[in-house]
């Protein structure tokens, strides 16, 4: 495997400077199991905050109803 291009190296350097580990640990600490609506709502808030700085429109969609498994 060859060396990284300058663009790839810049991406790696930028990612290394970000507080990614702390963010991942915080997200992992949220109990967001499918039946934990409060935890899912908390994750939606955390993800909204995390991605708000990206360009584009951020919106939350209401999920389709889930039928019970017999």
PDB file of C-alpha atoms in Angstrom:
ATOM      1  CA  UNK A   1       0.000   0.000   0.000  1.00  0.00           C
ATOM      2  CA  UNK A   2       1.364   3.403  -0.965  1.00  0.00           C
ATOM      3  CA  UNK A   3       1.633   6.626   0.940  1.00  0.00           C
ATOM      4  CA  UNK A   4      -1.371   8.839   1.523  1.00  0.00           C
ATOM      5  CA  UNK A   5      -2.051  11.664  -0.879  1.00  0.00           C
ATOM      6  CA  UNK A   6      -1.837  15.169   0.544  1.00  0.00           C
ATOM      7  CA  UNK A   7      -5.658  15.365   0.584  1.00  0.00           C
ATOM      8  CA  UNK A   8      -5.919  12.037   2.413  1.00  0.00           C
ATOM      9  CA  UNK A   9      -3.251  13.100   4.909  1.00  0.00           C
ATOM     10  CA  UNK A  10      -5.086  16.366   5.580  1.00  0.00           C
ATOM     11  CA  UNK A  11      -8.270  14.380   6.276  1.00  0.00           C
ATOM     12  CA  UNK A  12      -6.439  12.054   8.663  1.00  0.00           C
ATOM     13  CA  UNK A  13      -4.815  14.984  10.451  1.00  0.00           C
ATOM     14  CA  UNK A  14      -8.110  16.797  10.824  1.00  0.00           C
ATOM     15  CA  UNK A  15      -9.886  13.690  12.158  1.00  0.00           C
ATOM     16  CA  UNK A  16      -7.068  13.092  14.661  1.00  0.00           C
ATOM     17  CA  UNK A  17      -7.510  16.615  16.026  1.00  0.00           C
ATOM     18  CA  UNK A  18     -11.250  16.175  16.656  1.00  0.00           C
ATOM     19  CA  UNK A  19     -12.667  14.898  19.972  1.00  0.00           C
ATOM     20  CA  UNK A  20     -14.084  11.793  18.298  1.00  0.00           C
ATOM     21  CA  UNK A  21     -13.383   9.330  21.098  1.00  0.00           C
ATOM     22  CA  UNK A  22     -15.220  11.416  23.684  1.00  0.00           C
ATOM     23  CA  UNK A  23     -18.155  11.762  21.310  1.00  0.00           C
ATOM     24  CA  UNK A  24     -18.328   8.021  20.616  1.00  0.00           C
ATOM     25  CA  UNK A  25     -18.142   7.226  24.329  1.00  0.00           C
ATOM     26  CA  UNK A  26     -20.944   9.690  25.073  1.00  0.00           C
ATOM     27  CA  UNK A  27     -23.121   8.192  22.347  1.00  0.00           C
ATOM     28  CA  UNK A  28     -22.404   4.642  23.535  1.00  0.00           C
ATOM     29  CA  UNK A  29     -23.478   5.582  27.063  1.00  0.00           C
ATOM     30  CA  UNK A  30     -27.029   6.356  25.911  1.00  0.00           C
ATOM     31  CA  UNK A  31     -29.448   3.454  26.309  1.00  0.00           C
ATOM     32  CA  UNK A  32     -31.057   3.710  22.886  1.00  0.00           C
ATOM     33  CA  UNK A  33     -32.556   0.270  22.492  1.00  0.00           C
ATOM     34  CA  UNK A  34     -35.531   0.043  20.135  1.00  0.00           C
ATOM     35  CA  UNK A  35     -38.060   0.015  22.977  1.00  0.00           C
ATOM     36  CA  UNK A  36     -36.429   2.843  24.932  1.00  0.00           C
ATOM     37  CA  UNK A  37     -38.151   5.851  23.407  1.00  0.00           C
ATOM     38  CA  UNK A  38     -36.493   8.275  25.811  1.00  0.00           C
ATOM     39  CA  UNK A  39     -33.056   6.972  24.855  1.00  0.00           C
ATOM     40  CA  UNK A  40     -33.885   7.138  21.155  1.00  0.00           C
ATOM     41  CA  UNK A  41     -35.061  10.713  21.600  1.00  0.00           C
ATOM     42  CA  UNK A  42     -31.821  11.555  23.439  1.00  0.00           C
ATOM     43  CA  UNK A  43     -29.764  10.031  20.595  1.00  0.00           C
ATOM     44  CA  UNK A  44     -31.754  12.052  18.052  1.00  0.00           C
ATOM     45  CA  UNK A  45     -30.863  15.211  19.993  1.00  0.00           C
ATOM     46  CA  UNK A  46     -27.174  14.250  20.224  1.00  0.00           C
ATOM     47  CA  UNK A  47     -26.962  13.397  16.523  1.00  0.00           C
ATOM     48  CA  UNK A  48     -28.789  16.594  15.567  1.00  0.00           C
ATOM     49  CA  UNK A  49     -26.254  18.613  17.557  1.00  0.00           C
ATOM     50  CA  UNK A  50     -23.311  16.679  16.091  1.00  0.00           C
ATOM     51  CA  UNK A  51     -24.385  17.079  12.465  1.00  0.00           C
ATOM     52  CA  UNK A  52     -25.821  20.599  12.663  1.00  0.00           C
ATOM     53  CA  UNK A  53     -22.564  22.130  11.444  1.00  0.00           C
ATOM     54  CA  UNK A  54     -22.667  20.192   8.171  1.00  0.00           C
ATOM     55  CA  UNK A  55     -24.065  21.843   5.065  1.00  0.00           C
ATOM     56  CA  UNK A  56     -27.568  20.930   3.981  1.00  0.00           C
ATOM     57  CA  UNK A  57     -30.909  20.523   5.664  1.00  0.00           C
ATOM     58  CA  UNK A  58     -31.179  18.366   8.753  1.00  0.00           C
ATOM     59  CA  UNK A  59     -34.577  16.989   9.617  1.00  0.00           C
ATOM     60  CA  UNK A  60     -36.017  14.216  11.719  1.00  0.00           C
ATOM     61  CA  UNK A  61     -38.560  11.957  10.067  1.00  0.00           C
ATOM     62  CA  UNK A  62     -41.358  10.204  11.912  1.00  0.00           C
ATOM     63  CA  UNK A  63     -40.794   6.450  11.634  1.00  0.00           C
ATOM     64  CA  UNK A  64     -43.237   4.088   9.981  1.00  0.00           C
ATOM     65  CA  UNK A  65     -45.319   2.090  12.452  1.00  0.00           C
ATOM     66  CA  UNK A  66     -43.819  -1.226  13.499  1.00  0.00           C
ATOM     67  CA  UNK A  67     -46.115  -4.206  13.773  1.00  0.00           C
ATOM     68  CA  UNK A  68     -45.766  -6.613  16.688  1.00  0.00           C
ATOM     69  CA  UNK A  69     -44.077  -9.924  15.957  1.00  0.00           C
ATOM     70  CA  UNK A  70     -46.329 -12.850  16.784  1.00  0.00           C
TER      71      UNK A  70
END
